[in-house]
Coordinates of C-alpha atoms in Angstrom, one line a residue:
Chain W
M1149 CA 109.2 94.0 78.7
T1150 CA 106.1 91.6 78.9
I1151 CA 106.5 88.6 81.0
S1152 CA 103.8 86.0 81.6
I1153 CA 103.7 84.3 84.9
E1154 CA 103.3 80.6 84.8
R1155 CA 101.8 79.7 88.1
P1156 CA 101.7 76.2 89.3
E1157 CA 98.5 74.2 89.4
T1158 CA 96.7 75.3 92.6
A1159 CA 99.3 75.0 95.4
P1160 CA 98.2 72.7 98.2
A1161 CA 96.0 74.9 100.4
R1162 CA 97.1 73.0 103.5
P1163 CA 100.8 72.4 104.0
L1164 CA 101.9 68.8 104.0
A1165 CA 101.7 67.3 107.4
V1166 CA 105.2 65.7 107.2
P1167 CA 108.2 67.7 106.1
R1168 CA 110.1 66.2 103.2
R1169 CA 113.5 65.0 104.2
R1170 CA 116.4 64.9 101.7
G1171 CA 117.7 61.5 102.3
A1172 CA 119.1 60.1 105.5
A1173 CA 122.1 62.5 105.6
V1174 CA 122.4 64.9 108.5
P1175 CA 121.9 68.4 107.0
A1176 CA 124.8 70.9 107.0
R1177 CA 124.8 73.7 109.6
I1178 CA 126.1 77.2 109.1
A1179 CA 129.0 77.3 111.5
G1180 CA 130.2 80.9 110.9
V1181 CA 130.1 83.9 108.6
G1182 CA 132.6 86.7 107.9
T1183 CA 132.5 89.8 105.7
A1184 CA 135.1 92.2 104.2
V1185 CA 135.0 95.3 102.1
T1186 CA 137.6 97.4 100.3
A1187 CA 139.4 100.3 102.1
T1188 CA 137.5 103.3 100.8
S1189 CA 133.9 104.2 101.1
Y1190 CA 132.0 107.0 99.5
A1191 CA 128.7 108.7 100.1
Q1192 CA 126.4 108.9 97.0
D1193 CA 126.6 112.7 96.8
E1194 CA 130.4 112.6 97.2
L1195 CA 130.6 110.2 94.2
L1196 CA 128.5 112.5 92.1
D1197 CA 131.0 115.3 92.7
L1198 CA 134.0 113.0 92.2
L1199 CA 132.7 111.6 88.9
Q1200 CA 131.6 115.0 87.8
I1201 CA 128.0 113.9 87.1
T1202 CA 125.8 116.9 86.4
D1203 CA 122.9 115.3 84.5
P1204 CA 119.9 115.8 86.8
K1205 CA 118.3 112.5 85.8
I1206 CA 121.5 110.6 86.7
R1207 CA 122.0 112.5 89.9
S1208 CA 118.5 111.6 90.9
V1209 CA 119.2 107.9 90.3
F1210 CA 122.2 108.1 92.7
L1211 CA 120.4 110.2 95.3
N1212 CA 117.1 108.1 95.4
S1213 CA 118.8 104.7 95.6
A1214 CA 118.3 104.2 99.4
I1215 CA 122.1 103.8 99.6
D1216 CA 124.1 106.0 101.9
R1217 CA 127.6 104.7 101.4
R1218 CA 129.4 102.1 99.2
H1219 CA 133.0 100.8 99.2
L1220 CA 134.6 101.4 95.9
T1221 CA 138.0 101.4 94.3
L1222 CA 138.1 104.2 91.8
P1223 CA 140.8 104.8 89.3
P1224 CA 143.3 107.6 90.1
D1225 CA 142.7 111.2 89.2
G1226 CA 143.7 111.7 85.6
G1227 CA 144.1 115.5 86.0
G1228 CA 141.5 118.2 85.8
G1229 CA 139.4 116.3 88.4
A1230 CA 138.4 113.5 86.0
R1231 CA 139.2 109.9 86.8
E1232 CA 141.5 108.0 84.5
P1233 CA 139.7 105.7 82.1
E1234 CA 140.3 102.0 82.8
A1235 CA 140.7 99.5 80.0
Q1236 CA 139.2 96.0 80.4
G1237 CA 142.6 94.6 81.2
D1238 CA 143.0 97.1 84.1
L1239 CA 139.6 96.1 85.4
L1240 CA 140.4 92.4 85.3
D1241 CA 143.7 93.2 87.2
K1242 CA 141.7 95.2 89.7
H1243 CA 139.2 92.3 90.1
K1244 CA 141.9 89.8 90.8
R1245 CA 143.6 92.0 93.4
L1246 CA 140.5 93.0 95.3
A1247 CA 138.8 89.7 95.2
V1248 CA 141.8 88.0 96.7
E1249 CA 142.3 90.7 99.3
M1250 CA 138.7 90.9 100.4
G1251 CA 138.3 87.1 100.0
A1252 CA 141.2 86.4 102.3
E1253 CA 139.9 88.9 104.9
A1254 CA 136.3 87.5 104.8
L1255 CA 137.6 83.9 105.0
A1256 CA 139.7 84.7 108.1
A1257 CA 136.7 86.4 109.8
C1258 CA 134.5 83.5 109.0
L1259 CA 136.9 80.9 110.3
E1260 CA 137.4 82.8 113.5
R1261 CA 133.6 82.9 114.1
A1262 CA 133.5 79.2 113.4
G1263 CA 136.3 78.5 115.8
A1264 CA 138.3 76.9 113.1
G1265 CA 141.6 77.5 111.3
L1266 CA 142.8 77.3 107.7
A1267 CA 144.1 73.8 108.5
D1268 CA 140.5 72.6 109.1
L1269 CA 139.3 73.6 105.7
R1270 CA 138.4 70.7 103.4
H1271 CA 136.5 72.4 100.6
L1272 CA 136.6 75.9 99.3
C1273 CA 133.9 77.1 96.9
C1274 CA 134.6 80.6 95.5
V1275 CA 131.9 82.7 93.8
T1276 CA 132.4 85.8 91.7
S1277 CA 130.8 87.5 88.8
T1278 CA 132.7 90.7 88.6
G1279 CA 135.7 89.4 86.7
F1280 CA 137.1 86.3 85.0
L1281 CA 140.0 84.4 86.4
T1282 CA 141.8 81.2 85.3
P1283 CA 143.1 79.7 87.5
G1284 CA 140.2 80.7 89.7
L1285 CA 139.9 82.5 92.9
S1286 CA 140.1 79.3 94.9
A1287 CA 143.5 78.5 93.5
L1288 CA 144.7 82.0 94.1
L1289 CA 143.5 82.0 97.7
I1290 CA 145.0 78.6 98.4
R1291 CA 148.4 79.9 97.2
E1292 CA 148.0 83.3 99.0
L1293 CA 147.0 81.8 102.3
G1294 CA 149.0 78.6 102.3
I1295 CA 145.9 76.4 102.5
D1296 CA 146.5 72.7 102.2
R1297 CA 147.1 71.9 98.6
H1298 CA 144.7 68.9 98.9
C1299 CA 141.7 71.1 99.8
G1300 CA 138.8 70.5 97.5
R1301 CA 137.9 73.4 95.2
T1302 CA 135.0 74.8 93.2
D1303 CA 134.7 78.1 91.4
I1304 CA 131.3 79.4 90.4
V1305 CA 131.9 82.3 88.0
G1306 CA 129.4 84.5 86.2
M1307 CA 126.1 83.4 87.7
G1308 CA 125.4 86.9 89.2
C1309 CA 123.9 88.1 92.4
N1310 CA 122.0 84.9 93.1
A1311 CA 125.1 82.7 92.9
G1312 CA 125.7 82.6 96.7
L1313 CA 122.7 80.4 97.2
N1314 CA 123.5 78.2 94.1
A1315 CA 126.9 77.7 95.8
L1316 CA 125.4 77.1 99.2
N1317 CA 123.1 74.4 97.6
V1318 CA 126.0 72.5 96.1
V1319 CA 128.3 72.9 99.1
A1320 CA 125.6 72.0 101.6
G1321 CA 125.3 68.7 99.7
W1322 CA 129.1 68.3 99.9
A1323 CA 129.1 69.0 103.6
A1324 CA 126.2 66.5 104.2
A1325 CA 128.2 63.9 102.3
H1326 CA 131.3 64.6 104.4
P1327 CA 130.1 64.8 108.1
G1328 CA 132.5 66.7 110.4
E1329 CA 134.4 68.2 107.5
L1330 CA 134.5 72.0 107.1
A1331 CA 133.5 73.6 103.8
I1332 CA 133.4 77.3 102.9
V1333 CA 131.4 79.3 100.4
L1334 CA 133.3 82.5 99.7
C1335 CA 131.6 85.2 97.6
A1336 CA 134.1 87.9 96.5
E1337 CA 132.7 90.7 94.3
A1338 CA 134.9 93.6 93.2
C1339 CA 132.1 95.6 91.7
S1340 CA 134.5 98.5 91.1
A1341 CA 135.9 96.3 88.4
A1342 CA 132.6 96.0 86.5
Y1343 CA 132.1 99.7 86.0
T1344 CA 131.7 101.6 82.8
F1345 CA 131.6 105.4 83.0
D1346 CA 129.6 107.1 80.3
S1347 CA 126.7 109.4 80.3
T1348 CA 124.0 106.8 79.6
M1349 CA 121.2 105.8 82.0
R1350 CA 122.2 102.2 81.4
T1351 CA 125.5 102.6 83.2
A1352 CA 124.1 105.2 85.7
V1353 CA 121.8 102.6 87.2
V1354 CA 124.7 100.2 87.7
N1355 CA 127.2 102.8 88.8
S1356 CA 124.8 104.1 91.4
L1357 CA 124.1 100.7 92.9
F1358 CA 127.0 98.3 93.3
G1359 CA 129.8 98.2 95.9
D1360 CA 132.8 96.1 96.7
G1361 CA 132.3 93.3 99.2
A1362 CA 133.1 89.8 100.1
A1363 CA 131.5 87.3 102.5
A1364 CA 132.3 83.8 103.5
V1365 CA 130.1 81.2 105.2
A1366 CA 131.3 78.0 106.9
L1367 CA 129.3 74.8 106.6
I1368 CA 129.7 71.6 108.5
A1369 CA 127.4 68.6 109.0
D1370 CA 127.3 67.0 112.5
A1371 CA 128.3 63.4 112.7
P1372 CA 125.3 61.2 112.0
D1373 CA 125.0 60.1 115.7
A1374 CA 124.7 63.7 116.9
P1375 CA 121.2 64.8 118.0
D1376 CA 119.5 66.3 115.0
A1377 CA 115.9 66.9 115.8
P1378 CA 115.2 70.6 116.3
D1379 CA 113.8 69.9 119.8
A1380 CA 116.7 67.7 120.7
P1381 CA 117.7 68.5 124.3
D1382 CA 121.3 69.2 123.7
P1383 CA 122.5 69.7 120.1
R1384 CA 126.2 69.5 119.8
P1385 CA 127.5 73.0 119.7
L1386 CA 129.8 74.0 116.9
P1387 CA 133.2 75.4 117.8
S1388 CA 131.6 78.9 118.0
G1389 CA 129.7 77.6 121.1
R1390 CA 126.3 78.1 119.5
P1391 CA 124.8 75.8 116.9
G1392 CA 124.2 77.6 113.7
P1393 CA 121.0 77.0 111.6
R1394 CA 120.7 73.7 109.7
I1395 CA 120.2 74.0 106.0
L1396 CA 117.0 72.1 105.2
D1397 CA 116.1 72.7 101.6
F1398 CA 116.4 74.8 98.5
A1399 CA 114.0 76.0 95.8
S1400 CA 114.7 77.8 92.5
C1401 CA 112.8 79.5 89.8
I1402 CA 114.2 80.7 86.5
I1403 CA 112.2 83.1 84.5
T1404 CA 113.5 82.3 81.0
D1405 CA 111.2 84.9 79.4
A1406 CA 113.4 87.5 81.1
V1407 CA 116.7 86.0 80.1
D1408 CA 118.0 89.3 78.7
A1409 CA 116.6 91.5 81.4
M1410 CA 119.8 91.3 83.5
R1411 CA 123.1 90.9 81.6
Y1412 CA 126.8 91.4 82.1
D1413 CA 128.1 91.1 78.6
W1414 CA 130.4 92.6 76.0
D1415 CA 129.7 96.2 75.0
R1416 CA 131.3 96.6 71.5
D1417 CA 131.0 100.4 71.7
Q1418 CA 132.8 100.5 75.0
G1419 CA 135.2 97.7 74.3
R1420 CA 134.5 96.2 77.7
F1421 CA 132.0 94.2 79.7
S1422 CA 129.0 96.2 80.7
F1423 CA 126.0 95.5 82.9
F1424 CA 122.5 95.9 81.8
L1425 CA 119.3 96.0 84.0
D1426 CA 115.8 96.2 82.5
P1427 CA 113.9 98.8 84.5
Q1428 CA 110.9 96.4 84.8
I1429 CA 113.0 93.5 86.3
P1430 CA 112.2 94.3 90.0
Y1431 CA 108.5 93.8 89.2
V1432 CA 109.1 90.6 87.3
V1433 CA 111.1 89.2 90.2
G1434 CA 108.4 90.4 92.7
A1435 CA 105.7 88.7 90.7
H1436 CA 107.5 85.4 90.8
A1437 CA 108.6 85.6 94.4
E1438 CA 105.5 83.9 95.8
I1439 CA 105.8 80.9 93.4
V1440 CA 109.3 79.9 94.6
V1441 CA 108.8 80.7 98.3
D1442 CA 105.6 78.8 98.5
R1443 CA 107.2 75.9 96.7
L1444 CA 110.0 75.9 99.3
L1445 CA 107.7 76.2 102.3
H1446 CA 104.9 73.9 101.2
G1447 CA 107.4 71.2 100.4
N1448 CA 108.4 71.3 104.1
G1449 CA 105.0 71.6 105.6
L1450 CA 105.4 75.3 106.5
R1451 CA 103.4 78.5 106.1
R1452 CA 104.9 81.9 105.4
S1453 CA 103.9 82.9 108.9
D1454 CA 106.1 80.1 110.3
V1455 CA 109.2 82.0 109.0
A1456 CA 110.7 84.2 111.6
H1457 CA 113.7 85.5 109.6
W1458 CA 113.9 86.7 106.0
L1459 CA 117.3 87.3 104.5
V1460 CA 116.7 88.8 101.1
H1461 CA 119.4 89.9 98.7
S1462 CA 119.9 93.7 98.8
G1463 CA 119.4 94.0 95.1
G1464 CA 118.1 97.6 95.1
K1465 CA 115.3 99.6 96.5
K1466 CA 112.7 98.7 93.9
V1467 CA 113.3 95.0 94.0
I1468 CA 113.2 94.9 97.8
D1469 CA 109.9 96.8 97.7
A1470 CA 108.5 94.4 95.1
V1471 CA 109.5 91.3 97.1
V1472 CA 108.2 92.8 100.4
V1473 CA 104.8 93.6 98.8
N1474 CA 104.4 90.3 97.0
L1475 CA 105.4 88.1 99.9
G1476 CA 103.4 90.2 102.4
L1477 CA 106.5 91.0 104.5
S1478 CA 106.9 93.9 106.9
R1479 CA 109.6 96.5 106.9
H1480 CA 110.9 94.8 110.0
D1481 CA 111.3 91.5 108.1
V1482 CA 113.7 93.2 105.7
R1483 CA 115.5 95.4 108.2
H1484 CA 118.9 93.8 107.5
T1485 CA 118.3 93.7 103.7
V1486 CA 117.6 97.4 103.7
G1487 CA 120.4 98.2 106.2
V1488 CA 123.0 96.3 104.1
L1489 CA 121.8 98.2 101.0
R1490 CA 122.1 101.5 102.8
D1491 CA 125.6 100.9 104.2
Y1492 CA 127.2 98.9 101.4
G1493 CA 125.0 99.2 98.3
N1494 CA 124.5 96.0 96.3
V1495 CA 127.6 93.8 96.9
S1496 CA 126.2 91.2 94.4
S1497 CA 126.4 87.5 95.5
A1498 CA 127.8 88.5 99.0
S1499 CA 124.9 90.6 100.0
F1500 CA 122.7 88.0 101.6
L1501 CA 125.6 86.9 103.8
F1502 CA 126.1 90.5 105.0
S1503 CA 122.4 90.4 106.1
Y1504 CA 123.0 87.0 107.8
E1505 CA 125.9 88.4 109.7
R1506 CA 123.7 91.3 111.0
L1507 CA 121.1 88.8 112.1
L1508 CA 123.8 86.8 113.9
L1509 CA 125.0 90.0 115.7
E1510 CA 121.5 90.9 116.6
D1511 CA 121.1 87.5 118.4
A1512 CA 117.4 87.4 117.5
A1513 CA 117.2 83.9 116.2
R1514 CA 116.1 81.3 118.7
P1515 CA 116.3 77.5 118.5
G1516 CA 113.5 76.2 116.3
D1517 CA 113.1 79.4 114.3
Y1518 CA 112.9 79.0 110.6
G1519 CA 114.6 81.4 108.2
V1520 CA 114.4 81.9 104.4
L1521 CA 117.4 83.1 102.4
M1522 CA 116.5 84.6 99.0
T1523 CA 118.7 85.8 96.2
M1524 CA 117.8 87.2 92.8
G1525 CA 119.8 87.6 89.7
P1526 CA 120.4 87.1 86.0
G1527 CA 118.5 84.3 84.2
S1528 CA 116.3 85.9 85.5
T1529 CA 116.3 83.8 88.6
I1530 CA 115.2 83.6 92.2
E1531 CA 117.0 81.2 94.5
T1532 CA 115.8 80.3 98.0
A1533 CA 117.0 78.3 100.9
L1534 CA 115.2 77.2 104.1
V1535 CA 117.2 77.1 107.3
Q1536 CA 116.3 76.3 110.9
W1537 CA 118.1 77.3 114.1
Chain X
M134 CA 86.0 78.6 117.2
S135 CA 84.5 77.2 114.0
P136 CA 86.5 76.2 110.9
A137 CA 86.3 78.1 107.7
G138 CA 83.3 76.7 105.9
S139 CA 82.6 76.7 102.2
D140 CA 81.5 80.3 102.5
G141 CA 84.8 81.2 104.0
R142 CA 83.4 82.2 107.4
T143 CA 85.4 81.5 110.5
V144 CA 84.2 82.4 114.0
L145 CA 86.4 83.1 117.0
R146 CA 85.1 84.0 120.4
I147 CA 87.3 85.9 122.9
D148 CA 86.2 86.4 126.5
G149 CA 88.2 89.3 127.9
A150 CA 87.1 88.4 131.4
Q151 CA 89.3 85.3 131.3
P152 CA 92.9 85.9 132.2
L153 CA 95.3 85.4 129.3
S154 CA 96.3 81.8 129.1
A155 CA 98.1 79.4 126.7
S156 CA 94.8 78.1 125.5
T157 CA 93.7 81.6 124.4
V158 CA 97.0 81.9 122.4
Q159 CA 96.3 78.4 121.0
M160 CA 92.8 79.3 119.9
V161 CA 93.9 82.4 118.0
T162 CA 96.8 80.6 116.4
A163 CA 94.5 77.7 115.3
V164 CA 92.2 80.2 113.6
C165 CA 95.2 81.8 111.9
D166 CA 96.4 78.4 110.7
R167 CA 93.0 77.6 109.2
V168 CA 92.6 80.9 107.5
E169 CA 96.1 80.9 106.0
D170 CA 95.5 77.3 104.8
H171 CA 92.1 78.2 103.4
G172 CA 93.7 80.4 100.8
R173 CA 90.5 81.8 99.4
P174 CA 88.4 84.9 100.2
G175 CA 86.5 84.9 103.4
V176 CA 85.5 86.6 106.7
V177 CA 86.8 86.0 110.1
E178 CA 84.2 86.9 112.7
V179 CA 85.7 87.7 116.1
H180 CA 83.1 88.0 118.9
V181 CA 84.7 89.9 121.8
S182 CA 83.3 90.7 125.2
G183 CA 84.3 90.9 128.8
A184 CA 87.1 92.7 130.7
P185 CA 89.5 91.2 133.2
G186 CA 89.3 91.7 137.0
P187 CA 91.9 93.6 139.0
H188 CA 94.3 90.6 139.6
W189 CA 94.3 89.1 136.1
T190 CA 98.1 89.4 135.7
S191 CA 98.9 87.1 138.6
G192 CA 100.4 84.0 137.0
L193 CA 101.1 85.8 133.7
T194 CA 104.7 85.4 132.3
A195 CA 106.6 87.5 129.8
P196 CA 107.0 84.5 127.4
L197 CA 103.2 84.0 127.4
V198 CA 102.6 87.7 126.7
T199 CA 105.2 87.5 123.9
K200 CA 103.3 84.6 122.3
W201 CA 100.0 86.3 122.7
E202 CA 101.2 89.6 121.1
R203 CA 102.6 87.5 118.3
A204 CA 99.3 85.7 117.8
V205 CA 97.3 89.0 117.7
R206 CA 99.8 90.4 115.2
R207 CA 99.3 87.3 113.0
L208 CA 95.5 87.8 113.3
E209 CA 96.0 91.4 112.3
R210 CA 97.8 90.4 109.1
L211 CA 95.5 87.5 108.0
P212 CA 94.7 87.1 104.3
M213 CA 91.0 87.5 105.0
T214 CA 88.7 90.3 106.2
T215 CA 88.4 90.3 110.0
V216 CA 85.2 91.7 111.5
A217 CA 84.9 92.2 115.3
V218 CA 81.5 92.0 117.0
A219 CA 81.8 93.7 120.3
S220 CA 79.4 93.8 123.3
G221 CA 79.5 95.0 126.9
D222 CA 82.8 95.9 128.4
C223 CA 85.8 94.9 126.2
G224 CA 89.2 94.8 127.9
G225 CA 92.3 92.6 128.1
T226 CA 92.4 90.0 125.3
A227 CA 89.0 91.2 124.0
L228 CA 90.4 94.7 123.5
D229 CA 93.6 93.4 122.0
V230 CA 91.7 91.4 119.3
L231 CA 89.1 94.1 118.7
L232 CA 91.8 96.7 117.9
A233 CA 93.4 94.2 115.4
A234 CA 90.2 93.8 113.3
D235 CA 89.5 95.4 109.9
L236 CA 85.9 96.2 110.7
R237 CA 84.2 96.6 114.1
V238 CA 80.5 96.5 114.9
A239 CA 79.2 96.8 118.4
E240 CA 76.1 96.5 120.5
R241 CA 74.8 99.5 122.3
G242 CA 76.5 100.0 125.6
T243 CA 79.9 98.6 124.5
R244 CA 82.8 100.2 126.3
L245 CA 86.6 99.8 125.7
L246 CA 88.6 99.3 128.8
V247 CA 92.4 99.4 129.1
A248 CA 92.9 96.7 131.8
T249 CA 94.7 97.5 135.0
D250 CA 96.5 95.1 137.3
G251 CA 94.7 96.7 140.3
S252 CA 96.9 99.8 140.4
V253 CA 98.1 100.8 136.9
T254 CA 97.2 100.2 133.3
W255 CA 98.6 97.3 131.3
P256 CA 101.3 98.4 128.9
G257 CA 100.7 95.8 126.2
M258 CA 100.3 96.5 122.5
A259 CA 96.6 97.6 122.9
L260 CA 98.1 100.8 124.2
Y261 CA 100.2 101.1 121.0
R262 CA 97.2 100.3 118.8
L263 CA 95.0 102.8 120.6
V264 CA 97.6 105.6 120.1
Q265 CA 98.2 104.6 116.4
Q266 CA 94.5 104.5 115.6
A267 CA 93.1 107.4 117.6
G268 CA 96.1 109.6 118.5
P269 CA 97.7 110.1 121.9
A270 CA 95.5 113.0 123.1
A271 CA 92.3 111.2 122.4
V272 CA 93.3 108.1 124.4
R273 CA 95.5 109.7 127.0
R274 CA 93.1 109.2 129.9
A275 CA 92.3 105.7 128.9
V276 CA 95.9 104.4 128.5
L277 CA 97.3 106.3 131.5
L278 CA 94.4 106.1 134.0
G279 CA 92.3 103.3 132.7
A280 CA 89.3 105.6 132.0
P281 CA 86.7 103.7 130.0
I282 CA 86.2 104.7 126.3
E283 CA 82.4 104.9 126.0
T284 CA 80.5 103.9 122.9
G285 CA 80.0 107.4 121.5
Q286 CA 83.6 108.3 122.0
A287 CA 84.8 105.1 120.5
L288 CA 82.6 105.8 117.4
A289 CA 83.9 109.4 117.2
L290 CA 87.5 108.1 117.3
N291 CA 86.7 105.4 114.7
L292 CA 87.8 102.7 117.1
L293 CA 84.3 101.3 116.4
D294 CA 82.7 101.6 113.0
E295 CA 79.0 101.0 113.8
V296 CA 76.7 100.5 116.8
V297 CA 73.8 98.3 115.8
D298 CA 71.0 96.4 117.5
D299 CA 72.0 93.1 115.8
P300 CA 75.7 93.0 115.2
A301 CA 75.7 89.3 114.3
G302 CA 73.1 90.0 111.6
Q303 CA 75.2 92.9 110.4
V304 CA 78.2 90.6 110.0
A305 CA 76.2 88.0 108.1
A306 CA 74.9 90.7 105.8
L307 CA 78.4 91.9 105.3
A308 CA 79.7 88.3 104.5
A309 CA 76.8 87.9 102.0
S310 CA 77.5 91.3 100.4
G311 CA 80.7 90.0 98.8
L312 CA 82.9 92.3 100.9
V313 CA 85.3 89.5 101.6
S314 CA 88.9 89.4 100.7
E315 CA 92.1 87.3 100.8
R316 CA 95.8 88.1 100.3
E317 CA 95.2 91.2 98.3
L318 CA 93.5 92.9 101.2
A319 CA 96.4 92.0 103.4
I320 CA 98.7 93.9 101.0
R321 CA 96.6 97.0 101.3
R322 CA 96.4 96.7 105.1
Q323 CA 100.2 96.4 105.3
L324 CA 100.6 99.5 103.1
M325 CA 98.1 101.3 105.4
F326 CA 100.0 100.4 108.6
E327 CA 103.3 101.6 107.0
A328 CA 101.9 104.8 105.6
A329 CA 101.6 106.3 109.1
T330 CA 105.3 106.0 109.7
T331 CA 106.9 106.1 106.2
S332 CA 107.8 109.1 104.0
F333 CA 106.2 109.5 100.6
E334 CA 109.5 108.8 98.9
D335 CA 110.1 105.7 101.0
A336 CA 106.6 104.4 100.5
L337 CA 106.4 105.0 96.7
G338 CA 108.3 101.8 95.7
A339 CA 106.0 99.5 97.7
H340 CA 102.9 101.2 96.3
L341 CA 104.1 100.9 92.7
A342 CA 104.9 97.3 93.3
A343 CA 101.4 96.7 94.6
C344 CA 100.0 98.6 91.6
D345 CA 102.1 96.3 89.3
R346 CA 100.7 93.3 91.1
A347 CA 97.2 94.5 90.7
L348 CA 97.7 95.1 87.0
R349 CA 99.1 91.6 86.5
R350 CA 96.2 90.1 88.3
G351 CA 93.6 92.1 86.3
A352 CA 90.4 93.3 87.9
D353 CA 89.0 89.8 88.8
G354 CA 90.6 87.6 86.3
P355 CA 93.6 85.3 86.4
P356 CA 97.1 86.7 86.6
R357 CA 98.2 88.4 83.4
P358 CA 101.3 90.1 82.2
G359 CA 101.5 93.7 83.2
V360 CA 103.7 96.6 84.0
A361 CA 103.5 99.4 86.5
A362 CA 103.9 103.0 85.5
G363 CA 107.7 103.7 85.5
A364 CA 107.1 106.8 87.6
A365 CA 110.0 106.1 89.9
G366 CA 112.5 106.2 87.1
A367 CA 115.1 103.5 86.8
A368 CA 116.6 103.9 90.3
G369 CA 116.9 100.6 92.0
A370 CA 117.7 97.3 90.4
V371 CA 117.9 93.7 91.2
S372 CA 121.2 92.1 90.5

């Protein structure tokens, strides 16, 4: 794959003196986060035995993935040790069941952290790319959990691993337009429902990488009269007791030359959806990472060295390495990204929120610190957000 | 401190005899700001000299030390070549900055001193850098007892690169020689730091990504399409 990089005209060498503000609205804050996984996890070598994979090349892909364990929901043993094949209909049923189960659990954990209840929820935005549902996940969860029937809903389906930040962008706008009202972005990815088992390297890469996971993040904008400046003496704490970071800005970059490099489309030979990843895509993403991050930061008068916390999507070992090198990050900067990959694999759109949760538990962020959230996915695309504690 | 000129030279002077203060932090941070905003190849000259007296830690606070260590770390990762010019006894902030430089030239008689607070050595990140760069056995007496590291020993341990009669002239010659860099140097430097503590397998991906970046950039030309050798197979993905 040959991709040319269209770089912007020389970026401003000196950041702008005055950060750009997005209108007069008070920006949304992150009020809480919660995660959930499916019941069963497997070590990579355990999976190789379970799936009876003997091809040394494929075994090597599994064992060199920088992943220790993943949560997966495998089909039952069909006899003789081999797993039963799953038709596309079975996979869709599995997606529906797991996305609702994990989604409900992540939502409950998120609301608890935010010090809120289901009755406080005013907008629910559900994100998934591992199955197709109509009515969407938001409707299913509202029914399942007894959420107020008048709660606003959005479903973002099929955008891929980057979609959590696309959703955050839209919902942060909603929250800013509705001060004091609670909104949730819920990413629920049943990656076990997107598997194809054959002996090709195409499916081996996918089957070695993805895991089940869901994560929810709560957003709320303070009332306009609340202190907003980062150095304000006494910002109004959220119900959790500690103010979460404010969401300041977003920047995106789609690499249209690489539109086919990441796909989840119909495989006529298999009679099902199948995921495709071009082996070169980590490098393509890495090569474009600076463009979008510098756009995000320069637009807000910041340098890369001003960013204290980097929360990058746990896409896979190669893409994390490419992003780290091209952005000049340290291993410490991506400790949560790497840790989430190691413990859960790639949980698609939910991954960056698993990292955010670890940062929260680490209690390393201090008032005034800036953070960059970054996700990558099909398009090919890089999405970024700037937050400040 | 002088700003980065058209030749990309920035000069910073650190007097290790002065106790660490907020203004020292501010001076280093200001240089880092200028260099990062400069965005083009250049050299940061850091002139270091002086060592603190026995009671230099009175009035020092943990938050100030934190800010200082952060500033030195930023200096250590700048997108430019950093060259230290050392003279006399170098301790305290002077030693901190010296050990963060890419290249180090010194006048004859230069000594490296791990500062003491009057009774015991200071446990800041200079201790870490000395051990990382020279090994624990070589610097044991210095970091535990405060024994000076004399010029010859510092050269033998590669804590200093050259001892010359005219260090400033040496730096000017270096700047004129074209041995100046920007962000691409910082990438190699980061790989170097991590190589000491990373297994080959864990390091491979980052090095291949750096190779891919180099191929895309071309030798000296504008960025161009390129691919790295697919030596690592298809393991790892993005979405």
